[in-house]
Short mmCIF file of C-alpha atoms and ligand atoms in Angstrom, two decimals:
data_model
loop_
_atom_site.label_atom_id
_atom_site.label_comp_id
_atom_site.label_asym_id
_atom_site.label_seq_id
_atom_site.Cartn_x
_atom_site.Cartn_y
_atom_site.Cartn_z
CA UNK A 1 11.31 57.93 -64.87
CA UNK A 2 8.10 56.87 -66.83
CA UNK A 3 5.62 58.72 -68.73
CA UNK A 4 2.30 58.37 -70.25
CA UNK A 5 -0.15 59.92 -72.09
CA UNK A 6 -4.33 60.03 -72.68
CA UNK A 7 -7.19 61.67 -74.20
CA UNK A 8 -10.42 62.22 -73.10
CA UNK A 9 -13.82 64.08 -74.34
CA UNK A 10 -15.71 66.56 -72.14
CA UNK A 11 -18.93 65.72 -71.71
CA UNK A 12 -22.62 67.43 -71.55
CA UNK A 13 -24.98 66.49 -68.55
CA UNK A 14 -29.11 65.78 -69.55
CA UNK A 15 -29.59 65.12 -65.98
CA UNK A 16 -27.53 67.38 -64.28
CA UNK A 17 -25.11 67.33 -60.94
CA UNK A 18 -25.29 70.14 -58.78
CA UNK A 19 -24.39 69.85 -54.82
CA UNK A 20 -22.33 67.85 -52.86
CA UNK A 21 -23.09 65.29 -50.12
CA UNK A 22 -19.33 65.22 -49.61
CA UNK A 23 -17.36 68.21 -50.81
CA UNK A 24 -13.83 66.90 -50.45
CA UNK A 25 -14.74 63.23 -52.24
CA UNK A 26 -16.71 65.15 -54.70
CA UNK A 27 -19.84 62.79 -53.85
CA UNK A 28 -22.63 64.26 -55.69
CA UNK A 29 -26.08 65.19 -54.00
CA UNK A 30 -27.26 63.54 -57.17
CA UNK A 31 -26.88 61.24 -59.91
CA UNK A 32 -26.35 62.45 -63.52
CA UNK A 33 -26.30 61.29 -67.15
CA UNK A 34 -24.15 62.44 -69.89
CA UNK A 35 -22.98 62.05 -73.09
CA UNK A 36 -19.32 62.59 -74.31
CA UNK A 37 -18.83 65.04 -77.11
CA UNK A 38 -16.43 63.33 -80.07
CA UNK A 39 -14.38 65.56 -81.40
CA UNK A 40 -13.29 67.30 -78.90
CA UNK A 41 -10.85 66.36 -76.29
CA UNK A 42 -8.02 67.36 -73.94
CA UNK A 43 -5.02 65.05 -74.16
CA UNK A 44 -2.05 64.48 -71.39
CA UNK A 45 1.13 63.36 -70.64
CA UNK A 46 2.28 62.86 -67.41
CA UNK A 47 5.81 61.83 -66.71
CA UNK A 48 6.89 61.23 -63.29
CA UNK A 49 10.93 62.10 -62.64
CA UNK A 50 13.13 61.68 -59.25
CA UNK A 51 15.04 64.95 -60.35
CA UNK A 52 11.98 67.26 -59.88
CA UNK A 53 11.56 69.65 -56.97
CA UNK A 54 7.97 69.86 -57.23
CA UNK A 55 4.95 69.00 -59.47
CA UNK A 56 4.74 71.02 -62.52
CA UNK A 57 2.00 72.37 -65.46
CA UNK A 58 1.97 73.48 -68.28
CA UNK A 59 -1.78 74.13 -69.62
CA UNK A 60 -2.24 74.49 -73.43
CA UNK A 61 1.23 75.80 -74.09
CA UNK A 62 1.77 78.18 -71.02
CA UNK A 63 2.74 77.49 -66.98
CA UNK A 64 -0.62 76.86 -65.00
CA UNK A 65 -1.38 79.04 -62.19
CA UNK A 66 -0.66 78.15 -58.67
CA UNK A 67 -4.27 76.90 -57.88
CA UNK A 68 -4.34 74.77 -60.76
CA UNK A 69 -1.38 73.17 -60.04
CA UNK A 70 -2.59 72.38 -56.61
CA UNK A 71 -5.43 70.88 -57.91
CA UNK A 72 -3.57 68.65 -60.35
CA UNK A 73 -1.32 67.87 -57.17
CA UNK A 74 -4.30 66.50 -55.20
CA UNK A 75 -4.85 64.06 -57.96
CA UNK A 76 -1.13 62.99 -58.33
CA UNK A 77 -0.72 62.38 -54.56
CA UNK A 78 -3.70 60.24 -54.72
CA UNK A 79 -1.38 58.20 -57.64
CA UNK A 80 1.61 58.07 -55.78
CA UNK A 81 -0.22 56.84 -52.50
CA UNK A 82 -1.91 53.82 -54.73
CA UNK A 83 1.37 53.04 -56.40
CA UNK A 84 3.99 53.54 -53.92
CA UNK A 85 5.73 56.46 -55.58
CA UNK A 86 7.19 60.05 -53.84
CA UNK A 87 8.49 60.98 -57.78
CA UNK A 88 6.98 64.57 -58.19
CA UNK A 89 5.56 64.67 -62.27
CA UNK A 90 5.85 67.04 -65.09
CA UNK A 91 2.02 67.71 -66.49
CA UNK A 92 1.05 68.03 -70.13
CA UNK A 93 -2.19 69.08 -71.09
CA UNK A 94 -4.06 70.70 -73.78
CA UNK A 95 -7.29 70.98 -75.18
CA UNK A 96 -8.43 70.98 -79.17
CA UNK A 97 -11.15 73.47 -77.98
CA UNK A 98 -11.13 77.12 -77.12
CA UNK A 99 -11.37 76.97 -73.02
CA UNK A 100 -13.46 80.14 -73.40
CA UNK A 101 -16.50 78.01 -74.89
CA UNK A 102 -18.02 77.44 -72.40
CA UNK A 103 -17.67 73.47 -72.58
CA UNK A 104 -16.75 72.06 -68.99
CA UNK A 105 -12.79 71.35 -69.81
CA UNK A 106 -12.45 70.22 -66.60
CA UNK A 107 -14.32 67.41 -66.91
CA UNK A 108 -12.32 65.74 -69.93
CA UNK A 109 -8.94 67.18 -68.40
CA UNK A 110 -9.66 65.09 -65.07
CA UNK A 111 -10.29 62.08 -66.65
CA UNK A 112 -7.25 62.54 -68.85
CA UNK A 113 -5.54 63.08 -65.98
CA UNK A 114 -6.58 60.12 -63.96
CA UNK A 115 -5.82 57.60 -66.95
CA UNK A 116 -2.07 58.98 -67.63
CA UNK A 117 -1.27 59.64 -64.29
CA UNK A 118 -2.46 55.96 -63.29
CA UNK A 119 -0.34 54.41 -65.98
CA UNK A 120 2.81 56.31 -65.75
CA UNK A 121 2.75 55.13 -62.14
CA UNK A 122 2.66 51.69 -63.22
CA UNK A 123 -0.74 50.92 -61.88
CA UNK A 124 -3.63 49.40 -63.95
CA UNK A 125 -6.85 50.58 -62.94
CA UNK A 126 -9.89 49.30 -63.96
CA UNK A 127 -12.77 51.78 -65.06
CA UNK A 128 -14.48 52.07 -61.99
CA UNK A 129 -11.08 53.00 -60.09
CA UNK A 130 -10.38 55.71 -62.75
CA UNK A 131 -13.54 57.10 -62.86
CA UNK A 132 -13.22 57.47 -59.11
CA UNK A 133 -10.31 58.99 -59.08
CA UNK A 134 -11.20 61.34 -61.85
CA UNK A 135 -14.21 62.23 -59.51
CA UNK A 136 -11.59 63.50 -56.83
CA UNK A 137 -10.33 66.46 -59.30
CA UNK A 138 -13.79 67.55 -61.06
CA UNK A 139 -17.41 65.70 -60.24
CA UNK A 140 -18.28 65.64 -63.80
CA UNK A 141 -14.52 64.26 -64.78
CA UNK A 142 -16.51 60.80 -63.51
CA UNK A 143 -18.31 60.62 -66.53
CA UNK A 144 -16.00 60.94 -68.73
CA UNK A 145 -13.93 58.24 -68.43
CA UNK A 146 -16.41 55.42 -69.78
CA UNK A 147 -17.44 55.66 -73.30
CA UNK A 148 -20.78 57.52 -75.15
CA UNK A 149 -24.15 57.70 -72.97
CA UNK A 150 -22.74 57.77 -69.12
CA UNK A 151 -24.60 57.90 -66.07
CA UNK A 152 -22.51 58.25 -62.33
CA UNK A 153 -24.73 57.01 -59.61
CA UNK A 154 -24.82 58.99 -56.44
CA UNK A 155 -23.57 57.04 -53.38
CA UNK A 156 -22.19 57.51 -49.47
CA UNK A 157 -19.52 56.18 -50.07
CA UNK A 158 -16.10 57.11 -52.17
CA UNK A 159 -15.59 53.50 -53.19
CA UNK A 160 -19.68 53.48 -54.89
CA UNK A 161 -19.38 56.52 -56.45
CA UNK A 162 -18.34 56.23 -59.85
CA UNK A 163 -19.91 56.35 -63.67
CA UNK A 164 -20.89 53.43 -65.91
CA UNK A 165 -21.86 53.37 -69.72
CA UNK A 166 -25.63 53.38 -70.65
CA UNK A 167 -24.80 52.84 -74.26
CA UNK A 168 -22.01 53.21 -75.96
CA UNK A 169 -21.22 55.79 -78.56
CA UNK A 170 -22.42 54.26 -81.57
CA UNK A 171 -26.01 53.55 -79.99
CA UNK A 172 -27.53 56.91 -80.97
CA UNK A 173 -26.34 59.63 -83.41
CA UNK A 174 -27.61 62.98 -81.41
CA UNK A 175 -25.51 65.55 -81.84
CA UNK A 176 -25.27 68.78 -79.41
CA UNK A 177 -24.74 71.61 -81.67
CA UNK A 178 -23.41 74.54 -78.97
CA UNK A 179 -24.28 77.87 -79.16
CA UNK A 180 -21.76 80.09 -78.43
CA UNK A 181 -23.14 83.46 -76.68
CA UNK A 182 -19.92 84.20 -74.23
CA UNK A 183 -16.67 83.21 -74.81
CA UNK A 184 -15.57 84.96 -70.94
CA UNK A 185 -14.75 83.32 -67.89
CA UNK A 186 -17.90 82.74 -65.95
CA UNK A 187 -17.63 84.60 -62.59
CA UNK A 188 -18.48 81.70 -60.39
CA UNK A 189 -17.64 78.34 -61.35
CA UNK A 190 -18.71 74.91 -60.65
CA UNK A 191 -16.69 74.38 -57.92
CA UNK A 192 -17.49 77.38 -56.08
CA UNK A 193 -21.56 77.49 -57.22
CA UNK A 194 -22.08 73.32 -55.70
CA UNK A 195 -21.79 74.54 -52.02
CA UNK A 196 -24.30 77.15 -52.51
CA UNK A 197 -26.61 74.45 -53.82
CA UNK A 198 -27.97 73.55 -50.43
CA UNK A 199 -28.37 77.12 -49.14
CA UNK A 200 -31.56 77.29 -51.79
CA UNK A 201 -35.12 76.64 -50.99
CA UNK A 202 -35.65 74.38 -54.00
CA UNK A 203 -32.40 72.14 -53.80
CA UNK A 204 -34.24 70.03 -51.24
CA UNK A 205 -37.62 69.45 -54.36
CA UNK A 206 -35.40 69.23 -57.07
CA UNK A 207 -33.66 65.99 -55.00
CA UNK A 208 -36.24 64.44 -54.33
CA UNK A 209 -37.17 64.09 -57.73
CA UNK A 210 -34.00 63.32 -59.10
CA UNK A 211 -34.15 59.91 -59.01
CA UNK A 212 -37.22 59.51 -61.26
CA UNK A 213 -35.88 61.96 -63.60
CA UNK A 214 -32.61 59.54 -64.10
CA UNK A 215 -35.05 56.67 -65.05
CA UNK A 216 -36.95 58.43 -67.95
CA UNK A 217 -33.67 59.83 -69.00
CA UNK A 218 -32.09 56.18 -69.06
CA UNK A 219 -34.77 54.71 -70.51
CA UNK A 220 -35.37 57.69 -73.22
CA UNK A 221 -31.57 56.60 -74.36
CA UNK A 222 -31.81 53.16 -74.34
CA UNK A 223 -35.44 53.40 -76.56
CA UNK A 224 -33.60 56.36 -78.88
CA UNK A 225 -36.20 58.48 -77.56
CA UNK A 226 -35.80 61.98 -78.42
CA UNK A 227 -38.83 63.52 -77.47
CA UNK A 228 -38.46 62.02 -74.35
CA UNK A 229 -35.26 62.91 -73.11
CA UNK A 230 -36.19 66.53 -74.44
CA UNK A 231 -39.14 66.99 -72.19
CA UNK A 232 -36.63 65.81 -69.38
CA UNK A 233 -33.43 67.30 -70.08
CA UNK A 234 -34.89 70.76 -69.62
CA UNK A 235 -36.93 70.34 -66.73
CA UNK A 236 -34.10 69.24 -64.91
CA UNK A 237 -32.12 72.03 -66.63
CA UNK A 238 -34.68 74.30 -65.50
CA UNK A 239 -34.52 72.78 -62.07
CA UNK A 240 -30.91 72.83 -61.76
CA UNK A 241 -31.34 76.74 -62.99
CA UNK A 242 -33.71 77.36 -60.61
CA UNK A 243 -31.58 76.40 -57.69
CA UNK A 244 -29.02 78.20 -58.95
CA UNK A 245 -30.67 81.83 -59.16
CA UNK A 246 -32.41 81.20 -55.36
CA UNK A 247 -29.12 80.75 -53.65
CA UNK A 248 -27.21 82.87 -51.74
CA UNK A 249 -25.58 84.46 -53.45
CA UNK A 250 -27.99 84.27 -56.23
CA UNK A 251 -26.20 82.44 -59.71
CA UNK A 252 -27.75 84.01 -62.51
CA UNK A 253 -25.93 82.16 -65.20
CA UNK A 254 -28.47 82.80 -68.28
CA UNK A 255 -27.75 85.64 -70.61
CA UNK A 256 -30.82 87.55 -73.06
CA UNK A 257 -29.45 85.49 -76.40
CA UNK A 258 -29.67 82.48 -73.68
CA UNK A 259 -33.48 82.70 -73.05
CA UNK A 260 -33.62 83.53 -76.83
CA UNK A 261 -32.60 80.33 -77.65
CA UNK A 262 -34.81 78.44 -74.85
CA UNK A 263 -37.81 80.10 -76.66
CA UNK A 264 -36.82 79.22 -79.94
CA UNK A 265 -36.08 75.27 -79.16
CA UNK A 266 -39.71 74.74 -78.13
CA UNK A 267 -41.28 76.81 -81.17
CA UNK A 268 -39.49 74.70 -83.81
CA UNK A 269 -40.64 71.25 -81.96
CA UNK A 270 -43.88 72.78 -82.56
CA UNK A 271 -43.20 72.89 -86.37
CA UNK A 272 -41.70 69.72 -86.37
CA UNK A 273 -37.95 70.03 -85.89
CA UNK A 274 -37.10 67.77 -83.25
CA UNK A 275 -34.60 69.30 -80.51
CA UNK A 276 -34.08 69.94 -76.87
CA UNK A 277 -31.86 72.16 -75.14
CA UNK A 278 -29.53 72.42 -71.42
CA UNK A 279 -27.13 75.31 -70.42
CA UNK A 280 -24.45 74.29 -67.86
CA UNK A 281 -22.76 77.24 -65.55
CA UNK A 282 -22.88 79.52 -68.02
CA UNK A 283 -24.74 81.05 -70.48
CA UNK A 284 -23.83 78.86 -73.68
CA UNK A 285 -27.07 76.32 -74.97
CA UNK A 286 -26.41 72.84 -75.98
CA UNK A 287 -29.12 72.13 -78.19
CA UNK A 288 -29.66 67.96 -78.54
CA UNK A 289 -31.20 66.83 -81.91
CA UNK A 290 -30.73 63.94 -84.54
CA UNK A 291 -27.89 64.12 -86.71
CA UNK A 292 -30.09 64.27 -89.73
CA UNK A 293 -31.45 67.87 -87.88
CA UNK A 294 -28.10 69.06 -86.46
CA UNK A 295 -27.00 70.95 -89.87
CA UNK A 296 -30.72 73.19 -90.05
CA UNK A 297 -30.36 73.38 -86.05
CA UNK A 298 -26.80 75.29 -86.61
CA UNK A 299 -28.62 77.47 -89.30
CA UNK A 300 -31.65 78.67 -87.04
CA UNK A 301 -28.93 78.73 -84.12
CA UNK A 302 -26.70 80.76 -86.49
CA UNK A 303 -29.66 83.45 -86.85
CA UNK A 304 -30.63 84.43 -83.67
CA UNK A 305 -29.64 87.47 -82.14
CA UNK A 306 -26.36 87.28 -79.83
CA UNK A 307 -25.55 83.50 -81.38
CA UNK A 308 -21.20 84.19 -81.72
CA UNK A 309 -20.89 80.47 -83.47
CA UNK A 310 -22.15 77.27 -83.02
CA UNK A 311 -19.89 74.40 -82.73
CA UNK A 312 -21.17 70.41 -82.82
CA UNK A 313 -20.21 67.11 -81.65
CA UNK A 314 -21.75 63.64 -81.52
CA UNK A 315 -21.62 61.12 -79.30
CA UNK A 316 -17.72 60.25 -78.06
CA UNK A 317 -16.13 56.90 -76.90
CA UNK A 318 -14.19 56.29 -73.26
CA UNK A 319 -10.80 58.06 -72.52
CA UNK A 320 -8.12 56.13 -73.48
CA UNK A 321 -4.05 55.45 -73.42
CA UNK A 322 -2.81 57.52 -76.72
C1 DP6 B 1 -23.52 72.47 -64.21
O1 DP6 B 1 -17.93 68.79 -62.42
O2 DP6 B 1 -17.55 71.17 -63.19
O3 DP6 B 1 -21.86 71.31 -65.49
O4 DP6 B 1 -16.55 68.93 -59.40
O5 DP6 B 1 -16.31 71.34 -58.88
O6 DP6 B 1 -15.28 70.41 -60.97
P1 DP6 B 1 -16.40 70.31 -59.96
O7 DP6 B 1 -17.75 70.66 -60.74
P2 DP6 B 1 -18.17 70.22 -62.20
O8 DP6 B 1 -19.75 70.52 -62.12
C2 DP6 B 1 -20.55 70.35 -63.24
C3 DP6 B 1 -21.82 71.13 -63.09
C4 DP6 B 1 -22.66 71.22 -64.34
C5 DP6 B 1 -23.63 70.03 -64.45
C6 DP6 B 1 -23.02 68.72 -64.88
O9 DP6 B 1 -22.06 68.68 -65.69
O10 DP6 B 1 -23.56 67.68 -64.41
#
């Protein structure tokens, strides 16, 4: 018997992933950058035990439904294959943040995963190996697993497909102050929207133009450049969006206080308030902007019509053993 525990952030993408090359190794049609969100985090304990019948989960307090056990599964048999192990495990996980917020849990509860899992099986894997095997259970788990600015590079291959630090947490104080507009279940997830990606028109332009939009939005982190990243981060949101509401079936994911807040952003850059904004599957707006903005960005957020709360985090550090 042997247990272990981890934490991890979730993270937000500026360049986002959206399609598969390879559905069942999660290998994305593109690369993405991201940056963790301190504050917030999912932690887990995994303890693996010879006297269990089957894998179990227990989500934030209460037994996990079927499918997410499953999915949990498919990461644990990937642990026991690595170390040598038939034990079944006994899953602990919970998050410090409402599930209904519309952050992507999944993302920090894979890579929380991967790390306790890993260790309670007595393996040590380095950070590429973890972020590959956080992959396997949620694409965008990948990028959590190294610390602060992250980008996952988009291979063929399982073993190449894994996320690396930019810059670590400290490099830049952004902070994404959310605004909350839904605190529902969206009605078609990530999971489910990424094979529709290719069934769109645009998927095929906003590919081929991926590449060039991960080099300004490397480079606009590494030179602390705001502006920069804005003007990139939402035309690769609005790409990503695009794609979205021209497949079949069509994902309409934005909401009317949504598009109230993507006119707002660019109206208060024009005054001088530095910000930029991105919406993943839902209809919730991370709005980017220095810390020395983020307190009058959660006031003008705070205003607008349909705004439920706003929430904030900076820039978090790797998942790690707790
Ligand atoms: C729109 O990583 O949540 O948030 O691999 O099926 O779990 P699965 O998908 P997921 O997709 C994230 C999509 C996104 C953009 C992003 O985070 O890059």
């Amino acid at each position: 018997m042997s247990t272990a525990s981890a934490s991890a952030h979730p993270n937000i993408a500026f360049i986002k992933y959206w399609g598969n090359r390879d559905h069942e190794l999660r290998l994305p049609a593109n690369g993405s950058i991201s940056m963790n969100l301190a504050g917030l985090e999912t932690r887990t304990t995994v303890r693996f035990d010879g006297a269990l019948a089957a894998d179990a989960l227990v989500l934030n307090g209460a037994p996990a439904a079927a499918a997410q056990v499953a999915r949990v599964s498919g990461i644990l048999d990937l642990v026991r294959g690595m170390a040598g192990i038939t034990e079944f495990a006994e899953v602990t996980s919970s998050n410090n943040f409402p599930s209904g917020s519309g952050i992507a849990s999944s993302s920090s509860a894979f890579a929380a995963l991967a790390l306790a899992a890993s260790a309670a099986a007595g393996l040590q894997l380095d950070e590429a190996a973890l972020s590959r095997l956080a992959r396997r259970g949620s694409g965008s788990a990948s990028r959590s697993v190294p610390a602060g600015f992250v980008e996952w590079r988009a291979a063929d291959t399982d073993e190449e497909s894994y996320a690396v630090s930019v810059a670590g947490e400290a490099h830049w104080d952004l902070v994404d102050t959310i605004a909350i507009i839904s605190e529902e279940h969206k009605a078609v997830g990530s999971t489910a929207g990424h094979p529709l990606a290719d069934s769109s028109p645009l998927q095929a332009a906003r590919l081929a133009g991926a590449e060039q939009r991960l080099a300004q939005a490397r480079t606009a982190i590494l030179q602390r450049d705001l502006a920069a990243l804005a003007a990139v981060m939402e035309l690769d949101n609005h790409l990503m969006h695009a794609v979205m509401m021209t497949s079949q079936p069509a994902l309409l994911y934005w909401q009317p206080p949504s598009l109230a807040v993507m006119h707002a952003v660019p109206a208060w850059r024009a005054e001088g308030l530095l910000a930029g904004y991105t919406l993943d599957a839902g209809p919730n707006v991370h709005v980017l902007s220095a810390a020395a903005d983020a307190a009058e960005v959660a006031v003008r957020l705070g205003k607008l019509p349909g705004v439920l709360r706003v929430m904030q985090a900076s820039a978090g550090g790797a998942a790690t053993l707790a």
